[in-house]
XYZ file of C-alpha atoms in Angstrom:
360
model
C -12.409 -17.333 -4.716
C -9.024 -18.236 -3.249
C -8.106 -17.814 0.397
C -4.582 -17.199 1.659
C -3.624 -17.119 5.320
C -1.251 -14.664 6.917
C 0.462 -16.871 9.493
C 0.834 -14.883 12.718
C -0.313 -17.481 15.236
C -3.476 -16.422 17.030
C -3.331 -13.079 15.211
C -3.289 -14.680 11.786
C -6.145 -14.031 9.384
C -7.636 -15.037 6.040
C -7.152 -13.066 2.831
C -10.031 -13.823 0.449
C -9.288 -12.998 -3.207
C -11.585 -13.343 -6.204
C -14.524 -12.031 -8.158
C -17.557 -11.220 -5.997
C -15.701 -12.225 -2.836
C -17.405 -9.331 -1.048
C -20.240 -11.811 -0.428
C -17.913 -13.350 2.187
C -18.447 -10.379 4.532
C -21.490 -11.739 6.474
C -19.642 -15.020 7.094
C -16.589 -13.155 8.380
C -18.729 -11.041 10.709
C -20.311 -14.248 12.004
C -16.877 -15.859 12.493
C -15.813 -12.838 14.543
C -19.056 -13.034 16.557
C -19.739 -9.386 15.833
C -22.641 -7.872 17.738
C -24.506 -4.588 17.722
C -23.133 -1.665 15.755
C -20.516 -2.091 13.037
C -18.621 0.964 11.741
C -18.070 1.106 7.969
C -15.281 3.643 7.460
C -14.668 4.998 3.989
C -14.110 8.181 1.991
C -16.664 10.314 0.196
C -15.928 8.864 -3.255
C -16.099 5.208 -2.220
C -19.167 5.786 -0.049
C -21.093 6.957 -3.096
C -20.083 3.948 -5.223
C -19.901 0.999 -2.811
C -21.324 2.237 0.491
C -24.878 0.933 0.172
C -23.734 -2.512 -0.969
C -21.523 -2.964 2.097
C -24.143 -1.536 4.465
C -26.627 -4.031 3.041
C -24.263 -6.955 3.625
C -23.755 -5.874 7.236
C -27.526 -5.672 7.735
C -27.940 -9.136 6.210
C -25.704 -10.423 9.020
C -28.219 -9.059 11.556
C -26.016 -6.124 12.547
C -26.505 -2.353 12.621
C -24.028 -0.539 10.369
C -23.007 3.068 10.832
C -21.375 4.802 7.880
C -18.334 6.905 8.812
C -17.148 9.080 5.937
C -13.942 11.095 5.568
C -12.834 13.377 2.706
C -11.118 11.649 -0.208
C -7.431 12.077 -1.012
C -4.007 11.803 0.599
C -4.323 15.304 2.055
C -7.093 14.015 4.345
C -4.811 11.378 5.896
C -4.404 13.351 9.106
C -4.640 12.685 12.830
C -7.820 14.767 12.973
C -9.591 12.138 10.856
C -8.773 9.451 13.432
C -10.300 11.568 16.192
C -13.388 12.145 14.042
C -13.817 8.426 13.394
C -13.412 7.597 17.090
C -16.049 10.194 17.922
C -18.420 8.553 15.439
C -17.703 5.165 17.041
C -18.633 6.518 20.472
C -21.821 8.127 19.186
C -22.814 4.846 17.504
C -22.253 2.871 20.693
C -19.292 0.765 19.593
C -17.359 -0.955 22.367
C -14.422 -3.330 22.769
C -16.370 -6.192 21.209
C -17.213 -4.209 18.068
C -15.869 -4.538 14.538
C -14.699 -1.746 12.237
C -14.758 -2.204 8.464
C -12.193 -0.266 6.409
C -13.677 0.216 2.941
C -11.642 1.940 0.232
C -8.107 2.582 -0.883
C -4.962 3.011 1.150
C -6.015 6.298 2.753
C -9.310 5.260 4.397
C -7.806 1.827 5.052
C -4.874 3.289 6.989
C -6.977 5.868 8.828
C -9.732 3.393 9.754
C -7.110 0.865 10.821
C -5.408 3.402 13.075
C -8.777 4.415 14.506
C -9.504 0.724 15.214
C -6.084 0.363 16.843
C -6.722 3.413 19.037
C -10.413 3.091 19.928
C -10.843 1.474 23.343
C -7.121 0.585 23.015
C -7.815 -1.657 20.068
C -10.846 -3.257 18.395
C -11.079 -5.740 15.525
C -11.322 -4.579 11.959
C -11.821 -5.978 8.468
C -10.109 -4.587 5.382
C -12.137 -4.330 2.157
C -9.714 -2.680 -0.291
C -11.195 -1.121 -3.436
C -8.019 -0.031 -5.241
C -5.078 -1.973 -6.654
C -2.598 -0.346 -4.270
C -4.745 -1.332 -1.295
C -5.466 -4.832 -2.582
C -1.842 -5.735 -3.252
C -0.164 -3.809 -0.454
C -1.689 -1.592 2.218
C -4.595 -3.832 3.286
C -2.242 -6.691 4.202
C 0.297 -6.539 7.007
C -1.211 -4.434 9.769
C 0.477 -1.085 9.148
C -1.917 1.728 9.988
C -1.303 5.433 10.320
C -1.546 9.001 9.139
C 0.786 11.555 7.629
C 2.549 14.474 9.265
C 3.866 17.534 7.435
C 7.403 16.247 8.072
C 6.867 12.626 7.072
C 4.503 10.124 5.485
C 2.811 7.665 7.850
C 4.818 9.160 10.707
C 2.036 8.560 13.254
C 0.429 5.153 13.528
C 0.413 1.644 14.924
C 0.854 -1.974 13.929
C -2.663 -3.412 14.170
C -3.463 -6.523 12.159
C -6.912 -6.864 10.588
C -9.082 -9.860 11.421
C -9.744 -10.518 7.726
C -9.032 -9.033 4.308
C -11.649 -9.343 1.564
C -10.271 -8.545 -1.905
C -13.054 -8.376 -4.499
C -11.600 -7.843 -7.966
C -14.947 -6.672 -9.361
C -14.595 -3.502 -7.256
C -11.735 -2.497 -9.564
C -14.198 -1.996 -12.415
C -15.092 1.419 -10.973
C -11.467 2.417 -10.362
C -10.315 5.552 -12.255
C -7.553 4.928 -14.780
C -4.975 7.016 -12.928
C -5.620 5.087 -9.697
C -5.246 1.791 -11.552
C -1.891 2.848 -12.976
C -0.668 4.112 -9.605
C -1.566 0.894 -7.834
C 0.316 -1.210 -10.343
C 3.558 0.406 -9.145
C 3.304 -1.766 -6.028
C 2.874 -4.891 -8.175
C 5.981 -3.968 -10.181
C 7.736 -3.510 -6.837
C 6.789 -7.022 -5.722
C 8.199 -8.449 -8.934
C 11.438 -6.531 -8.513
C 11.980 -7.546 -4.896
C 10.845 -11.165 -4.862
C 9.601 -12.725 -8.104
C 11.213 -12.349 -11.523
C 8.407 -14.406 -13.101
C 5.822 -11.904 -11.808
C 7.858 -9.068 -13.324
C 8.020 -10.922 -16.642
C 4.248 -11.529 -16.501
C 3.707 -7.782 -16.083
C 5.926 -7.123 -19.096
C 3.789 -9.486 -21.216
C 0.293 -8.621 -19.974
C 0.210 -4.827 -20.195
C -2.880 -4.523 -22.414
C -5.233 -6.924 -20.559
C -4.188 -5.580 -17.169
C -4.778 -1.967 -18.203
C -8.131 -3.040 -19.664
C -9.076 -4.392 -16.208
C -9.337 -7.978 -17.392
C -10.056 -9.607 -14.038
C -8.571 -12.936 -15.084
C -5.332 -11.164 -16.031
C -5.380 -9.257 -12.723
C -5.933 -12.314 -10.542
C -2.354 -13.589 -10.765
C -0.560 -10.320 -9.907
C -2.994 -9.526 -7.086
C -2.746 -13.006 -5.581
C 1.027 -13.234 -6.009
C 1.531 -9.789 -4.469
C -0.528 -10.819 -1.438
C 1.463 -14.055 -1.151
C 4.738 -12.131 -1.177
C 3.521 -9.543 1.317
C 2.037 -12.181 3.638
C 5.218 -14.273 3.611
C 7.392 -11.271 4.450
C 5.093 -10.002 7.221
C 4.859 -13.478 8.776
C 8.649 -13.464 9.153
C 9.059 -9.840 10.272
C 5.810 -8.269 11.400
C 7.252 -5.052 12.846
C 9.969 -4.345 10.310
C 13.036 -5.177 12.353
C 14.715 -6.803 9.374
C 13.363 -8.543 6.283
C 10.154 -6.490 5.994
C 12.280 -3.533 4.929
C 12.503 -5.056 1.431
C 8.885 -3.981 0.907
C 10.161 -0.396 0.986
C 11.818 -0.671 -2.426
C 11.310 2.727 -4.067
C 9.646 4.094 -0.942
C 12.556 5.927 0.689
C 12.811 8.177 -2.359
C 9.046 8.065 -2.962
C 8.054 9.148 0.533
C 10.467 12.070 0.310
C 8.835 13.111 -2.969
C 5.363 12.878 -1.426
C 6.365 14.908 1.631
C 8.075 17.667 -0.337
C 4.943 18.076 -2.465
C 2.645 18.077 0.601
C 1.016 14.898 -0.830
C -0.702 16.963 -3.525
C 1.227 16.440 -6.771
C 1.605 12.659 -7.020
C -0.477 9.675 -6.042
C 1.402 7.284 -3.767
C 2.081 4.815 -6.562
C 3.343 7.546 -8.857
C 5.824 8.664 -6.206
C 6.871 5.031 -5.693
C 7.421 4.668 -9.450
C 9.756 7.660 -9.381
C 11.407 6.195 -6.296
C 11.931 2.817 -7.970
C 13.621 4.467 -10.935
C 15.874 6.428 -8.582
C 16.624 3.198 -6.685
C 17.563 1.436 -9.928
C 19.889 4.296 -10.904
C 21.433 4.102 -7.431
C 21.971 0.345 -7.838
C 23.566 0.925 -11.241
C 25.846 3.600 -9.807
C 26.832 1.142 -7.068
C 27.612 -1.415 -9.813
C 25.095 -3.872 -8.374
C 23.199 -4.194 -11.662
C 23.805 -3.539 -15.335
C 22.064 -0.852 -17.352
C 19.751 -3.384 -19.009
C 17.926 -3.950 -15.689
C 17.499 -0.199 -15.233
C 16.089 -0.074 -18.765
C 13.711 -3.018 -18.264
C 12.301 -1.596 -15.069
C 11.932 1.843 -16.662
C 10.125 0.362 -19.674
C 7.735 -1.570 -17.428
C 6.980 1.487 -15.310
C 6.300 3.591 -18.397
C 4.175 0.852 -20.016
C 1.750 1.155 -17.109
C 1.477 4.913 -17.484
C 3.669 5.794 -14.536
C 6.295 8.563 -14.328
C 10.055 8.115 -14.328
C 10.809 11.837 -14.685
C 10.100 14.923 -12.610
C 12.073 17.745 -14.244
C 11.282 20.238 -11.486
C 12.255 18.000 -8.568
C 13.710 20.076 -5.689
C 16.573 17.717 -4.914
C 17.868 19.238 -1.669
C 14.370 19.618 -0.219
C 13.549 16.027 -1.149
C 16.730 14.794 0.530
C 15.806 16.727 3.664
C 12.322 15.200 3.653
C 13.819 11.724 3.255
C 15.771 12.188 6.471
C 12.470 12.484 8.351
C 11.282 9.164 6.956
C 10.285 6.750 9.723
C 12.539 4.096 8.199
C 15.634 6.086 9.156
C 17.594 4.817 12.148
C 19.747 7.228 14.165
C 19.730 9.593 11.190
C 20.880 6.881 8.784
C 18.665 6.157 5.794
C 18.013 2.609 4.636
C 17.985 2.070 0.896
C 16.600 -1.073 -0.693
C 18.335 -1.686 -4.014
C 18.102 -4.497 -6.552
C 21.032 -6.726 -7.383
C 18.914 -8.545 -9.978
C 15.261 -8.695 -10.984
C 13.494 -10.597 -8.215
C 15.991 -9.866 -5.454
C 17.032 -6.831 -3.422
C 19.524 -5.966 -0.709
C 19.515 -3.366 2.048
C 22.195 -0.682 2.159
C 22.838 1.798 4.947
C 26.164 3.074 3.620
C 24.781 5.396 0.948
C 26.226 8.895 1.057
C 24.152 12.017 0.571
C 25.933 12.653 -2.729
C 25.013 9.169 -3.977
C 21.379 9.703 -3.033
C 21.449 13.138 -4.686
C 22.811 11.673 -7.914
C 19.944 9.172 -8.003
C 17.375 11.960 -7.511
C 19.009 14.052 -10.232
C 18.369 11.170 -12.646
C 14.653 11.976 -12.322
C 15.137 15.340 -14.010
């Protein structure tokens, strides 16, 4: 097991990464001096697969776990779920000294994190991500929230976890489509900050898709390192943290216009990254060969780069509701080479439309 540290002063926390690192949970609960009831928040799918194991680890720490279960899927990422979780916390007797455990992918992680941020005006929580997208992205950095019909993650809070426990063995039960979708965020990290990571992904397609944990260790660890370094410099996205949104301005618009039903988050991000690369090419920031390399990598991991039926005008309208917009101006993160991106706020609607049309 390797341990990284997200350096945020007294709000910093460890990120444990490895095989069977879930065994670290009792020690983390002891470090946090947890007492009484501990809420284990997850979705129905994850509860069935990993729920009993985590409940057992909490009991082994001398604590009383309460299992809080929400429906699975992006459609369940609603404010009502936060209220339901908080009600379960009250019924279980949690108080300001309690600990919440977020167990699952990005959806239960974000909802449980927001519930922890809101309950009693903020209690501690531990992230135990069970999907690639959660392990390499959403579990690290303290963004919590839920979706609104007009925008993804439009309601939420910055609330840092007290620890993140990334157990690669949990990926063994991950459905193939979820694995592919999560790898979009790893490709993103290579594109924005590490050309060698991108090249590794180009070379290691077969072992990664076969869930070879040794092959997965490097991209998971490196993604966490990149995310932690960015968050440490810009926790609340006033500047540099915006680079983590590569592909997301387009992707969030695609998710919103489909009511979060057609694409998994990573699939929408993959489409968004291709649109962002086309935009960068049209701006003459990169040559066509970089567009082609990114497209080939996305496709190699079973992710989409085409949506023939995309409703372009509706997607543009949804993008304008994105929380990353400032005074009605959209921010676009575009690559100027593999491993480096720049932020642009001077993109016209016609330029954004042309990039979306490339998805047809």
